[in-house]
Amino acid sequence: MAFINDADRKAEVEDDKTQEGIKTAVKLVREAVFRIEDVIDEYTSCGEQQPSDPGCVVLPCEPAVFIQTMTLRLQIAFKIKGIKLQVREIKERSERDGFLIQSSLEQAPATSSRNRDVTLHNLQMLPFYTEEADVVGFEVPKAELIGWLVKGRAKRTVISLIGMGGQGKTTLAKKVFDNKEVIGYFNCHAWVTVSQSYTVDGLLRDMLQQFCKEKKEVPPADIATMNRDSLIKEVRSYLQQKRYVVLFDDVWNEHFWDEIEFALIDDENGSRIFITTRDMRVASCSKKTSFVEVHELQPLTHEKSFELFCRKAFRYDLNGCCPQNLMGISSEIVKKCEGLPLAIVAIGGLLSTKGRDAFEWEFFSQNLSLELHKNSHLDAITKILAFSYHDLPYYLKECFLYFGIYPEDHEVKSKRLIRQWVAEGFIKQEGRKTLEEVAKEYLTELVNRSLVQVSSLTMDGKIRSCRIHDLLRDMILRKCKDLSFCHFISEDGESDLSGIVRRLSISSRADSLMRSIESSDVRSLFVFIREDLSEDFVKILFTNSKPLKVLDFEDAGVYHEDATIDRIVKNLGD
């Protein structure tokens, strides 16, 4: 699993050719793991069918049973030998490909990879060069954040701006940070970009150098060689009796405040620390020693989204006004962005280079998922969103990928999801907590990381239902395919059942496709068809799904009124 995790992360930053090689290696490893699971299950099943008298294996009191047992064990032994050979071949191939990958990295990167890197960099730098007139939909949160900065208590306060990737946190923070009222209120200002890889020493040096540069002062001569303790003392000394504001942009580590707080002195003069993050836990951590204000950034409304889209798509030829023949399709494209400024800006910018033919735009809209993956101007969107996925600990990655099993725009009931996670074996025992309690904590962590959106709450404030952003779902579906996590039979025609099918999600009539899984050992099956299942469908399904451990067809009916759940479950494996 560690190999798969590392390979998946590496594939994100490689060129197209290398990506395909890594994905192939991951698929082979996955299939080897699946075959190991099959052998273990087969051996366990064989053991359960043994006669209760242990002497029967040694003394052939029942020759037929003895022969059958030894035959099964011999078959299992041959399968284990085959798996060992397969693993050895994968290892040799990985070592061989590893050399090729190293060689390719020494050469100039592929044009497509270079284009993607430029686009990704441009999107990341966009907040720093966006004109005030191009910022849409942030009027209310901007006013609230400025108020928190320049008004209120004298005690040092930590202000956190939270939202999913691409939601415009940095753009909004930059407009607030550069506001004239904010600039005039504080004696010292520093903007520090943190991101996922940082050192505390580096942040402290950056902060101190910005303070000195702002006042046209010379930094300490030995600043480059100072250790952390010296840097903390230097920063504290510099900030004595000064009202300061420090903005830490893109914080990921929930323990970040513990590492930085001692350098930020509190003289009770209205100093502020401003943090942008995707993770609610970052904001919660500072509550232990500071006053805290939290603003959770909301998606843009459809009206504001459409306004932003038009400014990008029609800025230079139609003065930001959408032509009548493109009104409908433009609204449809904007709707698919679900209020995410990053996607609206990137897609609007790309469409500004296309003609004004409605048919061409319609074709683009219908193939948006493919464009997000293949188009070098758009796949940077997915990369920015994927940062959150790759930051997840391994035990949460499979839980997050599970949202891809559900159809688009499906509202997921938390109880249903938690039971599925437990049945899959994703949840590990923690002390005296039940597995369901641990699973609820996993779900809460995904919400806190801005990866899952809460749709509704129970009366006591617990998560009743949730969903994910459509663009995150597109990313998940690609991960499911690359990692052989799940296969799909859906209404959009996707029915790739190549290789070993472990999880199968069906959201369209699939009677004609049942033959495709007759030789597959499906372990988890999900049916999202909102109609009664036919007798033939159920019969074929259960006959070929003996190793099934997760079965969910809550949304579907049963083919006959007397075919109860108990009866169906009883017939499983017959």
C-alpha positions as CSV (number, residue, x, y, z in Angstrom):
1,M,0.0,0.0,0.0
2,A,2.9,2.4,0.7
3,F,4.2,1.7,-2.8
4,I,0.9,2.5,-4.3
5,N,0.6,5.7,-2.3
6,D,4.0,6.9,-3.2
7,A,3.6,5.9,-6.9
8,D,0.3,7.7,-7.1
9,R,1.8,10.9,-5.7
10,K,4.8,10.7,-8.1
11,A,2.5,10.2,-11.1
12,E,1.0,13.7,-10.4
13,V,4.3,15.5,-11.2
14,E,5.6,13.5,-14.1
15,D,5.1,13.9,-17.9
16,D,2.5,11.9,-19.8
17,K,4.7,9.0,-20.7
18,T,6.1,8.5,-17.2
19,Q,2.6,8.8,-15.7
20,E,1.3,6.0,-17.9
21,G,4.2,3.8,-16.8
22,I,3.6,4.4,-13.1
23,K,-0.2,3.9,-13.5
24,T,0.5,0.5,-15.2
25,A,2.8,-0.5,-12.3
26,V,0.2,0.5,-9.7
27,K,-2.4,-1.5,-11.5
28,L,-0.2,-4.6,-11.6
29,V,0.5,-4.3,-7.9
30,R,-3.2,-3.8,-7.1
31,E,-4.0,-7.0,-9.0
32,A,-1.3,-8.9,-7.2
33,V,-2.8,-7.7,-3.9
34,F,-6.3,-8.8,-5.1
35,R,-5.0,-12.3,-5.9
36,I,-3.3,-12.6,-2.5
37,E,-6.7,-11.7,-0.9
38,D,-8.4,-14.4,-3.1
39,V,-5.9,-17.1,-2.0
40,I,-6.3,-16.1,1.7
41,D,-10.1,-16.3,1.4
42,E,-9.9,-19.6,-0.5
43,Y,-7.6,-21.1,2.1
44,T,-9.8,-19.9,5.0
45,S,-12.8,-21.3,3.2
46,C,-11.0,-24.6,2.7
47,G,-10.1,-24.7,6.4
48,E,-13.7,-24.1,7.4
49,Q,-14.8,-27.1,5.4
50,Q,-12.4,-29.5,7.0
51,P,-13.7,-32.3,9.1
52,S,-13.8,-31.7,12.8
53,D,-11.5,-34.7,13.5
54,P,-7.9,-33.5,12.8
55,G,-6.8,-37.0,12.4
56,C,-8.8,-37.4,9.2
57,V,-6.1,-35.5,7.3
58,V,-3.3,-37.8,8.4
59,L,-5.3,-41.0,8.5
60,P,-7.5,-41.2,5.4
61,C,-10.6,-42.3,7.3
62,E,-12.6,-40.6,4.6
63,P,-10.6,-41.0,1.4
64,A,-12.9,-38.7,-0.7
65,V,-12.6,-35.9,1.8
66,F,-8.8,-36.4,2.1
67,I,-8.3,-36.3,-1.7
68,Q,-10.6,-33.2,-2.0
69,T,-8.7,-31.4,0.7
70,M,-5.2,-32.2,-0.7
71,T,-6.4,-31.2,-4.2
72,L,-7.6,-27.8,-2.9
73,R,-4.4,-27.2,-1.0
74,L,-2.3,-28.2,-4.0
75,Q,-4.3,-25.7,-6.1
76,I,-3.7,-23.0,-3.5
77,A,0.0,-23.8,-3.5
78,F,0.2,-23.4,-7.3
79,K,-1.6,-20.0,-7.0
80,I,0.8,-18.8,-4.3
81,K,3.7,-19.8,-6.5
82,G,2.1,-17.9,-9.4
83,I,1.7,-14.8,-7.3
84,K,5.3,-14.9,-6.1
85,L,6.4,-15.0,-9.8
86,Q,4.1,-12.1,-10.6
87,V,5.5,-10.0,-7.7
88,R,9.0,-10.8,-8.8
89,E,8.2,-9.7,-12.3
90,I,6.6,-6.4,-11.1
91,K,9.7,-5.7,-8.9
92,E,12.1,-6.3,-11.9
93,R,9.9,-4.1,-14.1
94,S,9.8,-1.4,-11.5
95,E,13.5,-1.4,-11.2
96,R,13.9,-1.3,-14.9
97,D,11.3,1.5,-15.3
98,G,12.9,3.4,-12.4
99,F,16.1,3.6,-14.4
100,L,14.2,4.8,-17.5
101,I,12.3,7.4,-15.4
102,Q,15.6,8.7,-13.9
103,S,17.0,9.0,-17.4
104,S,14.0,10.8,-18.7
105,L,14.2,13.3,-15.8
106,E,17.7,14.2,-16.8
107,Q,16.4,15.3,-20.2
108,A,14.2,18.3,-21.1
109,P,10.6,17.8,-19.9
110,A,7.9,17.1,-22.5
111,T,6.2,20.1,-24.0
112,S,2.8,19.1,-22.5
113,S,4.4,18.8,-19.1
114,R,6.1,22.2,-19.4
115,N,2.8,23.8,-20.5
116,R,1.0,22.3,-17.5
117,D,3.7,23.6,-15.1
118,V,3.4,27.1,-16.6
119,T,-0.4,27.0,-16.3
120,L,-0.2,25.7,-12.7
121,H,2.2,28.5,-11.8
122,N,0.1,31.1,-13.4
123,L,-3.0,30.0,-11.5
124,Q,-1.1,30.0,-8.2
125,M,0.2,33.5,-8.9
126,L,-3.1,34.9,-10.1
127,P,-4.2,36.2,-6.7
128,F,-1.2,38.5,-6.4
129,Y,-1.9,40.2,-9.8
130,T,-5.7,40.3,-9.9
131,E,-7.1,43.8,-10.3
132,E,-9.7,44.9,-7.8
133,A,-12.3,45.1,-10.6
134,D,-11.8,41.4,-11.4
135,V,-12.6,40.3,-7.8
136,V,-16.3,39.2,-7.8
137,G,-18.5,38.0,-4.9
138,F,-16.2,38.8,-2.0
139,E,-17.7,42.1,-0.9
140,V,-19.3,40.8,2.3
141,P,-16.4,38.6,3.6
142,K,-13.9,41.3,2.7
143,A,-15.7,43.8,4.9
144,E,-16.0,41.3,7.7
145,L,-12.3,40.4,7.6
146,I,-11.2,44.1,7.5
147,G,-13.5,44.7,10.5
148,W,-11.8,41.9,12.5
149,L,-8.4,43.3,11.6
150,V,-8.8,46.9,12.5
151,K,-11.6,46.9,15.1
152,G,-12.4,45.0,18.3
153,R,-10.2,43.7,21.1
154,A,-6.8,44.8,22.0
155,K,-5.6,41.3,22.7
156,R,-3.7,39.5,19.9
157,T,-6.2,37.7,17.7
158,V,-5.8,34.9,15.1
159,I,-8.1,35.3,12.1
160,S,-8.5,32.2,10.0
161,L,-10.0,32.1,6.4
162,I,-11.0,28.6,5.5
163,G,-12.1,27.1,2.3
164,M,-11.4,24.3,-0.2
165,G,-8.7,24.6,-2.8
166,G,-9.5,27.1,-5.6
167,Q,-12.1,28.9,-3.6
168,G,-10.3,32.2,-3.6
169,K,-8.8,32.4,-0.1
170,T,-5.5,33.9,-1.3
171,T,-7.3,36.3,-3.6
172,L,-9.6,37.6,-0.9
173,A,-6.7,37.7,1.7
174,K,-4.6,39.8,-0.7
175,K,-7.3,42.3,-1.2
176,V,-7.9,42.6,2.5
177,F,-4.1,42.8,3.3
178,D,-3.6,45.5,0.7
179,N,-6.6,47.6,1.9
180,K,-5.6,51.1,2.7
181,E,-7.4,51.0,6.1
182,V,-5.5,47.9,7.0
183,I,-2.2,49.3,5.9
184,G,-2.7,52.4,7.9
185,Y,-3.7,50.7,11.1
186,F,-0.7,48.5,11.6
187,N,3.0,49.5,12.2
188,C,4.4,46.3,10.7
189,H,3.1,44.1,7.8
190,A,4.4,40.7,6.6
191,W,3.0,38.2,4.1
192,V,4.5,34.8,4.5
193,T,3.6,31.9,2.1
194,V,3.7,28.6,4.1
195,S,2.4,25.8,1.8
196,Q,3.0,22.1,2.6
197,S,6.8,22.2,2.8
198,Y,8.3,24.7,5.1
199,T,10.8,25.2,7.9
200,V,10.0,27.3,11.0
201,D,13.4,28.9,10.7
202,G,12.7,29.9,7.1
203,L,9.4,31.4,8.0
204,L,10.9,33.5,10.8
205,R,13.7,34.8,8.6
206,D,11.2,35.7,5.9
207,M,9.0,37.5,8.4
208,L,11.9,39.5,9.9
209,Q,13.4,40.4,6.5
210,Q,10.0,41.7,5.4
211,F,9.6,43.9,8.6
212,C,13.1,45.3,8.0
213,K,12.5,45.9,4.3
214,E,9.2,47.7,4.9
215,K,11.0,50.2,7.2
216,K,14.1,50.3,5.0
217,E,16.2,48.9,7.8
218,V,19.1,46.5,7.6
219,P,18.4,43.0,8.8
220,P,20.7,41.5,11.4
221,A,24.1,40.6,9.9
222,D,24.0,37.0,11.0
223,I,20.3,36.4,10.2
224,A,21.3,33.6,7.7
225,T,23.0,31.6,10.4
226,M,20.7,32.2,13.4
227,N,19.1,29.1,14.9
228,R,15.4,29.0,15.8
229,D,15.7,30.3,19.4
230,S,17.8,33.3,18.2
231,L,15.3,34.0,15.4
232,I,12.4,33.9,17.9
233,K,14.1,36.3,20.2
234,E,15.0,38.7,17.3
235,V,11.4,38.7,16.0
236,R,10.0,39.3,19.5
237,S,12.5,42.1,20.1
238,Y,11.6,43.8,16.8
239,L,7.8,43.6,17.5
240,Q,8.0,45.1,21.0
241,Q,5.4,47.9,21.3
242,K,4.5,47.6,17.7
243,R,1.0,46.8,16.3
244,Y,1.7,44.2,13.6
245,V,-0.2,42.0,11.2
246,V,1.3,38.8,9.8
247,L,-0.5,36.9,7.1
248,F,0.4,33.2,6.8
249,D,-0.9,32.0,3.5
250,D,-1.8,28.4,2.7
251,V,-1.2,26.7,6.0
252,W,-1.6,22.9,6.0
253,N,-0.1,21.7,9.3
254,E,-2.6,21.6,12.1
255,H,0.3,22.2,14.6
256,F,1.6,25.2,12.8
257,W,0.5,27.7,15.5
258,D,2.3,25.7,18.2
259,E,5.5,26.2,16.1
260,I,5.2,29.9,15.5
261,E,3.2,31.4,18.4
262,F,6.2,32.2,20.7
263,A,7.7,34.6,18.1
264,L,4.5,36.7,17.9
265,I,4.4,38.8,21.0
266,D,1.2,40.0,22.5
267,D,1.5,43.6,23.8
268,E,-2.3,44.0,23.8
269,N,-2.2,46.7,21.2
270,G,-4.5,45.2,18.6
271,S,-1.9,42.9,16.7
272,R,-3.4,40.3,14.4
273,I,-2.3,37.0,12.8
274,F,-4.2,36.2,9.6
275,I,-4.2,32.6,8.3
276,T,-5.5,31.1,5.1
277,T,-6.0,27.3,5.2
278,R,-8.1,24.4,3.8
279,D,-8.2,22.7,7.3
280,M,-10.5,23.7,10.1
281,R,-8.1,22.0,12.6
282,V,-5.5,24.7,11.8
283,A,-7.9,27.3,13.1
284,S,-8.9,25.2,16.1
285,C,-5.3,24.7,17.2
286,S,-4.8,28.4,18.0
287,K,-7.8,28.6,20.3
288,K,-5.6,27.2,23.2
289,T,-3.6,30.4,23.6
290,S,-5.3,33.2,21.5
291,F,-8.6,34.8,20.7
292,V,-9.8,33.4,17.4
293,E,-12.1,34.5,14.5
294,V,-13.0,32.1,11.8
295,H,-14.6,32.8,8.4
296,E,-15.6,29.8,6.3
297,L,-15.6,31.0,2.7
298,Q,-18.7,30.0,0.8
299,P,-19.0,29.2,-2.9
300,L,-20.0,32.0,-5.2
301,T,-23.7,32.3,-6.0
302,H,-24.7,31.4,-9.6
303,E,-25.2,35.1,-10.3
304,K,-21.7,36.1,-9.1
305,S,-20.2,33.0,-10.8
306,F,-21.8,34.0,-14.1
307,E,-20.6,37.6,-13.7
308,L,-17.0,36.4,-13.1
309,F,-17.2,33.9,-16.0
310,C,-18.4,36.6,-18.4
311,R,-15.6,39.0,-17.3
312,K,-13.0,36.3,-18.3
313,A,-14.7,34.8,-21.4
314,F,-15.8,38.0,-23.1
315,R,-13.6,40.7,-21.6
316,Y,-11.7,41.7,-24.7
317,D,-14.3,41.5,-27.5
318,L,-17.7,42.0,-25.9
319,N,-16.8,44.2,-22.9
320,G,-17.7,41.3,-20.5
321,C,-21.2,40.8,-21.8
322,C,-22.3,37.3,-22.9
323,P,-23.9,37.1,-26.4
324,Q,-27.4,35.9,-26.6
325,N,-26.6,32.7,-28.4
326,L,-24.3,31.6,-25.7
327,M,-26.4,32.5,-22.6
328,G,-27.8,29.0,-22.1
329,I,-24.6,27.1,-22.6
330,S,-22.5,29.6,-20.6
331,S,-24.9,29.2,-17.7
332,E,-24.6,25.4,-17.9
333,I,-20.8,25.6,-17.9
334,V,-20.9,28.0,-14.9
335,K,-23.2,25.6,-13.0
336,K,-20.7,22.8,-13.4
337,C,-18.1,24.9,-11.6
338,E,-20.3,25.0,-8.5
339,G,-19.1,28.4,-7.4
340,L,-15.4,27.6,-7.5
341,P,-13.6,30.8,-8.7
342,L,-10.4,28.9,-9.7
343,A,-12.4,26.8,-12.2
344,I,-14.6,29.7,-13.4
345,V,-11.5,31.8,-14.1
346,A,-9.5,29.1,-15.9
347,I,-12.5,27.8,-18.0
348,G,-13.6,31.3,-18.8
349,G,-10.0,32.2,-19.9
350,L,-9.8,29.2,-22.1
351,L,-13.2,29.8,-23.8
352,S,-12.2,33.4,-24.5
353,T,-9.8,32.0,-27.1
354,K,-12.5,30.0,-28.8
355,G,-15.0,31.1,-31.4
356,R,-18.5,32.2,-30.5
357,D,-20.2,29.2,-32.0
358,A,-22.8,27.6,-29.7
359,F,-22.2,24.1,-31.0
360,E,-18.5,24.3,-30.2
361,W,-19.2,25.5,-26.7
362,E,-21.9,22.7,-26.2
363,F,-19.3,20.1,-27.2
364,F,-16.8,21.6,-24.7
365,S,-19.4,21.5,-22.0
366,Q,-20.4,17.8,-22.7
367,N,-16.7,16.8,-22.5
368,L,-15.6,19.0,-19.6
369,S,-14.4,16.1,-17.4
370,L,-12.1,15.0,-20.2
371,E,-10.9,18.6,-20.9
372,L,-10.1,18.9,-17.2
373,H,-7.8,15.9,-17.5
374,K,-6.3,16.3,-20.9
375,N,-6.2,20.1,-21.6
376,S,-3.0,21.6,-20.3
377,H,-4.8,24.9,-19.7
378,L,-7.3,23.2,-17.3
379,D,-5.7,20.2,-15.7
380,A,-3.9,22.5,-13.3
381,I,-7.3,22.9,-11.7
382,T,-7.3,19.2,-10.8
383,K,-3.7,19.4,-9.6
384,I,-4.5,22.2,-7.2
385,L,-7.5,20.3,-5.9
386,A,-5.4,17.1,-5.7
387,F,-3.0,18.8,-3.2
388,S,-5.7,18.1,-0.5
389,Y,-6.0,14.5,-1.5
390,H,-2.3,13.9,-1.4
391,D,-2.1,15.5,2.0
392,L,-4.4,12.9,3.5
393,P,-3.0,10.1,5.7
394,Y,-3.4,6.8,3.9
395,Y,-6.3,5.6,6.2
396,L,-8.4,8.6,4.9
397,K,-7.6,8.2,1.2
398,E,-9.7,5.1,0.7
399,C,-12.5,6.7,2.7
400,F,-12.4,9.8,0.5
401,L,-12.2,7.7,-2.7
402,Y,-15.4,6.0,-1.6
403,F,-17.4,9.1,-2.5
404,G,-16.7,8.3,-6.1
405,I,-18.9,5.2,-5.8
406,Y,-22.0,7.4,-5.5
407,P,-23.6,9.0,-8.7
408,E,-23.1,12.6,-9.5
409,D,-24.9,15.1,-7.2
410,H,-25.9,12.2,-4.9
411,E,-26.5,13.3,-1.3
412,V,-24.7,10.7,0.8
413,K,-26.3,9.7,4.1
414,S,-23.6,9.6,6.8
415,K,-25.0,6.4,8.5
416,R,-24.9,4.6,5.2
417,L,-21.4,5.7,4.4
418,I,-20.1,4.8,7.8
419,R,-21.5,1.3,7.6
420,Q,-19.9,0.8,4.2
421,W,-16.5,2.0,5.5
422,V,-16.7,-0.4,8.5
423,A,-17.8,-3.3,6.3
424,E,-14.9,-2.7,3.9
425,G,-12.4,-2.8,6.8
426,F,-11.2,0.8,6.4
427,I,-11.8,1.6,10.1
428,K,-9.3,0.5,12.7
429,Q,-10.0,0.0,16.3
430,E,-8.9,2.9,18.6
431,G,-9.0,2.2,22.3
432,R,-12.5,1.7,23.6
433,K,-14.2,3.5,20.7
434,T,-16.6,1.6,18.5
435,L,-15.8,1.3,14.9
436,E,-18.7,3.5,14.1
437,E,-17.4,6.2,16.4
438,V,-14.0,6.1,14.8
439,A,-15.6,6.3,11.3
440,K,-17.6,9.4,12.4
441,E,-14.3,11.0,13.4
442,Y,-12.8,10.1,9.9
443,L,-15.8,11.8,8.2
444,T,-15.5,14.9,10.4
445,E,-11.8,15.1,9.5
446,L,-12.7,15.0,5.8
447,V,-15.1,17.8,6.4
448,N,-12.6,19.8,8.4
449,R,-10.1,19.4,5.5
450,S,-12.6,21.1,3.1
451,L,-12.9,17.9,1.0
452,V,-16.5,17.0,2.0
453,Q,-19.4,19.4,2.3
454,V,-22.1,18.9,4.9
455,S,-25.6,18.9,3.4
456,S,-27.7,18.6,6.6
457,L,-27.3,18.1,10.3
458,T,-29.2,16.2,12.9
459,M,-31.0,18.0,15.8
460,D,-27.9,17.5,18.0
461,G,-25.5,19.0,15.4
462,K,-24.1,15.7,13.9
463,I,-23.7,15.1,10.2
464,R,-26.8,13.6,8.7
465,S,-25.8,13.8,5.0
466,C,-22.9,15.1,2.9
467,R,-21.6,15.5,-0.6
468,I,-18.5,16.5,-2.6
469,H,-17.9,19.1,-5.2
470,D,-18.3,17.9,-8.7
471,L,-14.8,18.8,-9.7
472,L,-13.4,16.8,-6.7
473,R,-15.6,13.9,-7.9
474,D,-14.0,14.1,-11.3
475,M,-10.6,13.8,-9.7
476,I,-11.8,10.9,-7.5
477,L,-13.1,9.0,-10.6
478,R,-9.7,9.2,-12.3
479,K,-8.1,8.0,-9.1
480,C,-10.5,5.1,-8.9
481,K,-9.6,4.1,-12.4
482,D,-5.8,4.6,-12.0
483,L,-5.8,2.7,-8.7
484,S,-8.3,0.0,-9.7
485,F,-10.3,1.1,-6.7
486,C,-13.8,0.8,-8.3
487,H,-15.4,0.1,-11.6
488,F,-18.5,1.7,-12.9
489,I,-21.5,0.9,-15.1
490,S,-23.2,4.3,-15.5
491,E,-25.6,6.1,-17.7
492,D,-22.9,8.1,-19.5
493,G,-21.8,4.8,-21.1
494,E,-18.8,4.1,-18.9
495,S,-18.5,0.4,-18.3
496,D,-14.9,-0.5,-18.3
497,L,-14.7,-3.8,-16.5
498,S,-11.2,-4.8,-17.6
499,G,-8.9,-6.5,-15.0
500,I,-10.0,-7.6,-11.6
501,V,-13.2,-6.0,-10.5
502,R,-13.3,-5.6,-6.7
503,R,-15.9,-2.9,-6.3
504,L,-18.7,-2.3,-8.8
505,S,-21.0,0.7,-8.8
506,I,-24.1,0.4,-11.1
507,S,-26.2,3.5,-11.8
508,S,-27.9,2.3,-15.1
509,R,-29.8,-0.8,-16.2
510,A,-27.1,-3.5,-16.4
511,D,-28.9,-6.7,-17.3
512,S,-27.0,-6.9,-20.6
513,L,-23.7,-6.3,-18.9
514,M,-23.9,-9.0,-16.2
515,R,-21.9,-11.4,-18.4
516,S,-19.0,-9.0,-18.0
517,I,-18.6,-9.8,-14.3
518,E,-19.2,-13.6,-14.5
519,S,-15.5,-14.3,-14.0
520,S,-14.8,-11.3,-11.7
521,D,-14.6,-11.6,-7.9
522,V,-16.7,-8.6,-6.9
523,R,-16.4,-7.9,-3.2
524,S,-18.4,-4.8,-3.0
525,L,-21.5,-4.1,-5.1
526,F,-23.6,-0.9,-5.2
527,V,-26.8,-0.5,-7.1
528,F,-28.2,3.0,-7.6
529,I,-31.0,2.1,-10.0
530,R,-34.3,3.7,-8.8
531,E,-36.5,0.8,-10.1
532,D,-37.2,-2.8,-9.4
533,L,-34.5,-5.3,-10.2
534,S,-35.5,-8.1,-12.5
535,E,-35.3,-11.7,-11.4
536,D,-32.6,-12.5,-14.0
537,F,-30.5,-9.6,-12.8
538,V,-30.6,-10.7,-9.2
539,K,-30.0,-14.3,-10.0
540,I,-27.0,-13.7,-12.2
541,L,-25.7,-11.1,-9.8
542,F,-25.7,-13.3,-6.7
543,T,-24.6,-16.5,-8.5
544,N,-21.3,-14.8,-9.5
545,S,-20.7,-12.8,-6.4
546,K,-19.9,-15.5,-3.8
547,P,-17.1,-13.5,-2.1
548,L,-19.3,-10.5,-1.7
549,K,-18.8,-8.6,1.6
550,V,-20.6,-5.3,0.9
551,L,-23.9,-5.2,-0.8
552,D,-25.9,-2.0,-1.1
553,F,-29.0,-1.6,-3.2
554,E,-30.9,0.8,-0.9
555,D,-32.0,2.9,-3.9
556,A,-33.4,0.0,-5.9
557,G,-36.5,-2.1,-5.5
558,V,-36.8,-5.9,-5.6
559,Y,-38.2,-7.8,-8.6
560,H,-41.1,-9.4,-6.7
561,E,-43.1,-8.4,-3.7
562,D,-42.4,-11.6,-1.7
563,A,-38.6,-11.4,-2.4
564,T,-37.6,-10.0,1.0
565,I,-34.1,-8.9,2.0
566,D,-33.9,-11.9,4.3
567,R,-34.6,-14.2,1.4
568,I,-32.1,-12.6,-0.9
569,V,-29.3,-12.6,1.8
570,K,-30.1,-16.3,2.5
571,N,-29.5,-17.2,-1.1
572,L,-26.2,-15.4,-1.4
573,G,-23.5,-17.9,-2.3
574,D,-25.8,-20.8,-3.1
